[in-house]
C-alpha cells in the first residue's frame, strides 16, 4: 500500500508558509500564485495553524471583513491534524474524510516534512490501481517477465 512518503517523493516537500501576522490578502495572493488551496501558518519552525480557501469564505467574505486589514492569525484554523510519512494513503484519506478537511501537514521527527491534499491522495491511489490493472492484464495475457 502506498504511503505518504510516496506522495512527497513525487510532489516534493516544499510547503507554502506565511507568518501569523501577514495579511489575509498577502496569504491569498501567495495561494493564487502557487495554485494551492491552503497555506501553513508558521513562525520559525513552529506550526501555528493553517489558512484555507474555506477559512477565507467563512471568516472573511461572509463576515464582510477586509482581507487587507485582517491578519492571518485572526482567521486561521487552529485545530491541526498532522500525519507522518509512514501513514498509508488510504488511512490519510479516511482521516480527511472524517474530519471534513482537504489538507494535512506531514510531520517527521518533530519537524515539517510536507503537506498532502485529498487530491494528492486520490492521484496516488489512482496510479496504484492503474499499475495493478496493468500487472493483472499482463498476467492474464501471459506477458509478465519470467
PDB file of C-alpha atoms in Angstrom:
ATOM      1  CA  UNK A   1       0.000   0.000   0.000  1.00  0.00           C
ATOM      2  CA  UNK A   2       1.242   3.486  -0.829  1.00  0.00           C
ATOM      3  CA  UNK A   3       2.455   5.713   1.968  1.00  0.00           C
ATOM      4  CA  UNK A   4       2.576   9.474   2.457  1.00  0.00           C
ATOM      5  CA  UNK A   5       6.313   9.291   1.754  1.00  0.00           C
ATOM      6  CA  UNK A   6       5.455   8.102  -1.789  1.00  0.00           C
ATOM      7  CA  UNK A   7       3.339  11.201  -2.370  1.00  0.00           C
ATOM      8  CA  UNK A   8       6.053  13.508  -1.044  1.00  0.00           C
ATOM      9  CA  UNK A   9       8.673  11.794  -3.204  1.00  0.00           C
ATOM     10  CA  UNK A  10       6.576  12.567  -6.289  1.00  0.00           C
ATOM     11  CA  UNK A  11       5.337  16.078  -5.493  1.00  0.00           C
ATOM     12  CA  UNK A  12       8.149  17.406  -3.330  1.00  0.00           C
ATOM     13  CA  UNK A  13       8.308  18.637   0.209  1.00  0.00           C
ATOM     14  CA  UNK A  14       8.009  22.361  -0.357  1.00  0.00           C
ATOM     15  CA  UNK A  15       5.171  23.849   1.691  1.00  0.00           C
ATOM     16  CA  UNK A  16       3.787  27.338   1.213  1.00  0.00           C
ATOM     17  CA  UNK A  17       4.047  29.111   4.561  1.00  0.00           C
ATOM     18  CA  UNK A  18       3.047  32.517   5.910  1.00  0.00           C
ATOM     19  CA  UNK A  19       3.596  34.306   9.198  1.00  0.00           C
ATOM     20  CA  UNK A  20       0.605  34.695  11.548  1.00  0.00           C
ATOM     21  CA  UNK A  21       0.967  38.494  11.288  1.00  0.00           C
ATOM     22  CA  UNK A  22       0.768  38.543   7.471  1.00  0.00           C
ATOM     23  CA  UNK A  23      -2.402  39.989   6.000  1.00  0.00           C
ATOM     24  CA  UNK A  24      -5.039  37.689   4.589  1.00  0.00           C
ATOM     25  CA  UNK A  25      -4.631  39.471   1.240  1.00  0.00           C
ATOM     26  CA  UNK A  26      -0.943  38.556   1.187  1.00  0.00           C
ATOM     27  CA  UNK A  27      -1.729  34.919   2.050  1.00  0.00           C
ATOM     28  CA  UNK A  28      -4.426  34.686  -0.636  1.00  0.00           C
ATOM     29  CA  UNK A  29      -2.079  36.245  -3.218  1.00  0.00           C
ATOM     30  CA  UNK A  30       0.556  33.612  -2.395  1.00  0.00           C
ATOM     31  CA  UNK A  31      -2.007  30.822  -2.651  1.00  0.00           C
ATOM     32  CA  UNK A  32      -3.245  32.055  -6.037  1.00  0.00           C
ATOM     33  CA  UNK A  33       0.312  32.459  -7.326  1.00  0.00           C
ATOM     34  CA  UNK A  34       1.142  28.857  -6.412  1.00  0.00           C
ATOM     35  CA  UNK A  35      -2.265  27.444  -7.343  1.00  0.00           C
ATOM     36  CA  UNK A  36      -2.917  25.886  -3.939  1.00  0.00           C
ATOM     37  CA  UNK A  37      -5.908  25.844  -1.609  1.00  0.00           C
ATOM     38  CA  UNK A  38      -4.122  26.274   1.697  1.00  0.00           C
ATOM     39  CA  UNK A  39      -1.129  27.805   3.364  1.00  0.00           C
ATOM     40  CA  UNK A  40       0.551  26.666   6.557  1.00  0.00           C
ATOM     41  CA  UNK A  41       0.852  29.366   9.205  1.00  0.00           C
ATOM     42  CA  UNK A  42       4.275  29.169  10.824  1.00  0.00           C
ATOM     43  CA  UNK A  43       6.776  31.237  12.714  1.00  0.00           C
ATOM     44  CA  UNK A  44      10.246  29.837  12.506  1.00  0.00           C
ATOM     45  CA  UNK A  45       9.889  26.078  12.782  1.00  0.00           C
ATOM     46  CA  UNK A  46       6.702  26.253  14.851  1.00  0.00           C
ATOM     47  CA  UNK A  47       3.365  25.488  13.177  1.00  0.00           C
ATOM     48  CA  UNK A  48       0.621  27.820  14.395  1.00  0.00           C
ATOM     49  CA  UNK A  49      -2.265  26.755  12.158  1.00  0.00           C
ATOM     50  CA  UNK A  50      -3.495  26.507   8.594  1.00  0.00           C
ATOM     51  CA  UNK A  51      -5.342  29.008   6.437  1.00  0.00           C
ATOM     52  CA  UNK A  52      -7.534  27.605   3.667  1.00  0.00           C
ATOM     53  CA  UNK A  53      -9.946  28.765   0.993  1.00  0.00           C
ATOM     54  CA  UNK A  54     -12.765  27.702   3.319  1.00  0.00           C
ATOM     55  CA  UNK A  55     -11.387  29.936   6.085  1.00  0.00           C
ATOM     56  CA  UNK A  56     -11.422  32.845   3.662  1.00  0.00           C
ATOM     57  CA  UNK A  57     -15.008  32.213   2.592  1.00  0.00           C
ATOM     58  CA  UNK A  58     -16.386  31.664   6.095  1.00  0.00           C
ATOM     59  CA  UNK A  59     -14.343  34.179   8.084  1.00  0.00           C
ATOM     60  CA  UNK A  60     -13.641  36.973   5.616  1.00  0.00           C
ATOM     61  CA  UNK A  61     -16.114  37.001   2.717  1.00  0.00           C
ATOM     62  CA  UNK A  62     -19.262  36.036   4.646  1.00  0.00           C
ATOM     63  CA  UNK A  63     -18.439  38.260   7.603  1.00  0.00           C
ATOM     64  CA  UNK A  64     -17.646  41.269   5.441  1.00  0.00           C
ATOM     65  CA  UNK A  65     -14.122  41.621   6.790  1.00  0.00           C
ATOM     66  CA  UNK A  66     -11.324  43.244   4.849  1.00  0.00           C
ATOM     67  CA  UNK A  67      -8.580  40.927   3.645  1.00  0.00           C
ATOM     68  CA  UNK A  68      -6.257  43.966   3.556  1.00  0.00           C
ATOM     69  CA  UNK A  69      -6.735  44.697   7.261  1.00  0.00           C
ATOM     70  CA  UNK A  70      -7.220  41.224   8.729  1.00  0.00           C
ATOM     71  CA  UNK A  71      -4.216  39.234   9.922  1.00  0.00           C
ATOM     72  CA  UNK A  72      -3.990  35.533   9.166  1.00  0.00           C
ATOM     73  CA  UNK A  73      -3.779  34.720  12.908  1.00  0.00           C
ATOM     74  CA  UNK A  74      -7.302  36.127  13.350  1.00  0.00           C
ATOM     75  CA  UNK A  75      -8.936  33.714  10.902  1.00  0.00           C
ATOM     76  CA  UNK A  76      -6.678  30.657  10.571  1.00  0.00           C
ATOM     77  CA  UNK A  77      -7.793  27.204  11.671  1.00  0.00           C
ATOM     78  CA  UNK A  78      -6.056  26.224  14.887  1.00  0.00           C
ATOM     79  CA  UNK A  79      -7.141  22.585  15.162  1.00  0.00           C
ATOM     80  CA  UNK A  80      -4.480  20.841  13.109  1.00  0.00           C
ATOM     81  CA  UNK A  81      -4.358  17.152  12.415  1.00  0.00           C
ATOM     82  CA  UNK A  82      -0.916  16.025  11.304  1.00  0.00           C
ATOM     83  CA  UNK A  83       0.226  12.753   9.788  1.00  0.00           C
ATOM     84  CA  UNK A  84       3.593  11.077   9.393  1.00  0.00           C
ATOM     85  CA  UNK A  85       5.357   9.872   6.277  1.00  0.00           C
ATOM     86  CA  UNK A  86       4.700   6.277   7.362  1.00  0.00           C
ATOM     87  CA  UNK A  87       0.913   6.644   7.210  1.00  0.00           C
ATOM     88  CA  UNK A  88      -0.828   4.735   4.441  1.00  0.00           C
ATOM     89  CA  UNK A  89      -2.561   6.907   1.864  1.00  0.00           C
ATOM     90  CA  UNK A  90      -5.919   5.155   2.360  1.00  0.00           C
ATOM     91  CA  UNK A  91      -5.752   5.933   6.094  1.00  0.00           C
ATOM     92  CA  UNK A  92      -4.925   9.586   5.378  1.00  0.00           C
ATOM     93  CA  UNK A  93      -7.935   9.808   3.054  1.00  0.00           C
ATOM     94  CA  UNK A  94     -10.124   8.348   5.793  1.00  0.00           C
ATOM     95  CA  UNK A  95      -8.794  10.922   8.281  1.00  0.00           C
ATOM     96  CA  UNK A  96      -9.510  13.787   5.874  1.00  0.00           C
ATOM     97  CA  UNK A  97     -12.982  12.471   5.081  1.00  0.00           C
ATOM     98  CA  UNK A  98     -13.912  12.035   8.752  1.00  0.00           C
ATOM     99  CA  UNK A  99     -12.594  15.481   9.696  1.00  0.00           C
ATOM    100  CA  UNK A 100     -14.021  17.106   6.537  1.00  0.00           C
ATOM    101  CA  UNK A 101     -10.702  18.676   5.626  1.00  0.00           C
ATOM    102  CA  UNK A 102      -8.641  18.669   2.444  1.00  0.00           C
ATOM    103  CA  UNK A 103      -5.073  19.345   3.616  1.00  0.00           C
ATOM    104  CA  UNK A 104      -2.829  17.699   6.204  1.00  0.00           C
ATOM    105  CA  UNK A 105       0.645  18.736   7.302  1.00  0.00           C
ATOM    106  CA  UNK A 106       3.183  15.922   7.361  1.00  0.00           C
ATOM    107  CA  UNK A 107       5.458  15.950  10.390  1.00  0.00           C
ATOM    108  CA  UNK A 108       8.586  13.852  10.721  1.00  0.00           C
ATOM    109  CA  UNK A 109      10.974  13.863  13.683  1.00  0.00           C
ATOM    110  CA  UNK A 110       9.159  16.867  15.136  1.00  0.00           C
ATOM    111  CA  UNK A 111       9.603  18.984  12.012  1.00  0.00           C
ATOM    112  CA  UNK A 112       7.551  19.828   8.970  1.00  0.00           C
ATOM    113  CA  UNK A 113       8.159  17.295   6.184  1.00  0.00           C
ATOM    114  CA  UNK A 114       5.493  18.387   3.710  1.00  0.00           C
ATOM    115  CA  UNK A 115       1.784  18.789   3.129  1.00  0.00           C
ATOM    116  CA  UNK A 116      -0.662  16.430   1.416  1.00  0.00           C
ATOM    117  CA  UNK A 117      -4.055  17.190  -0.033  1.00  0.00           C
ATOM    118  CA  UNK A 118      -7.033  14.983  -0.753  1.00  0.00           C
ATOM    119  CA  UNK A 119      -6.164  15.428  -4.436  1.00  0.00           C
ATOM    120  CA  UNK A 120      -2.663  14.069  -3.826  1.00  0.00           C
ATOM    121  CA  UNK A 121      -4.166  11.004  -2.163  1.00  0.00           C
ATOM    122  CA  UNK A 122      -6.695  10.393  -4.928  1.00  0.00           C
ATOM    123  CA  UNK A 123      -3.939  10.719  -7.546  1.00  0.00           C
ATOM    124  CA  UNK A 124      -1.708   8.232  -5.706  1.00  0.00           C
ATOM    125  CA  UNK A 125      -4.474   5.675  -5.262  1.00  0.00           C
ATOM    126  CA  UNK A 126      -5.462   6.055  -8.916  1.00  0.00           C
ATOM    127  CA  UNK A 127      -1.858   5.447 -10.018  1.00  0.00           C
ATOM    128  CA  UNK A 128      -1.655   2.396  -7.757  1.00  0.00           C
ATOM    129  CA  UNK A 129      -4.843   0.990  -9.290  1.00  0.00           C
ATOM    130  CA  UNK A 130      -3.607   1.638 -12.831  1.00  0.00           C
ATOM    131  CA  UNK A 131      -0.348  -0.188 -12.075  1.00  0.00           C
ATOM    132  CA  UNK A 132      -2.254  -3.114 -10.566  1.00  0.00           C
ATOM    133  CA  UNK A 133      -4.582  -3.311 -13.601  1.00  0.00           C
ATOM    134  CA  UNK A 134      -1.604  -3.248 -15.952  1.00  0.00           C
ATOM    135  CA  UNK A 135       0.103  -6.014 -13.998  1.00  0.00           C
ATOM    136  CA  UNK A 136      -3.010  -8.187 -13.968  1.00  0.00           C
ATOM    137  CA  UNK A 137      -3.628  -7.588 -17.673  1.00  0.00           C
ATOM    138  CA  UNK A 138      -0.072  -8.636 -18.455  1.00  0.00           C
ATOM    139  CA  UNK A 139      -0.518 -11.697 -16.263  1.00  0.00           C
ATOM    140  CA  UNK A 140      -3.761 -12.703 -17.977  1.00  0.00           C
ATOM    141  CA  UNK A 141      -2.209 -12.277 -21.422  1.00  0.00           C
ATOM    142  CA  UNK A 142       0.967 -14.106 -20.392  1.00  0.00           C
ATOM    143  CA  UNK A 143       3.150 -11.000 -20.886  1.00  0.00           C
ATOM    144  CA  UNK A 144       4.794 -10.912 -17.494  1.00  0.00           C
ATOM    145  CA  UNK A 145       8.547 -11.416 -17.074  1.00  0.00           C
ATOM    146  CA  UNK A 146       9.723 -14.950 -16.422  1.00  0.00           C
TER     147      UNK A 146
END
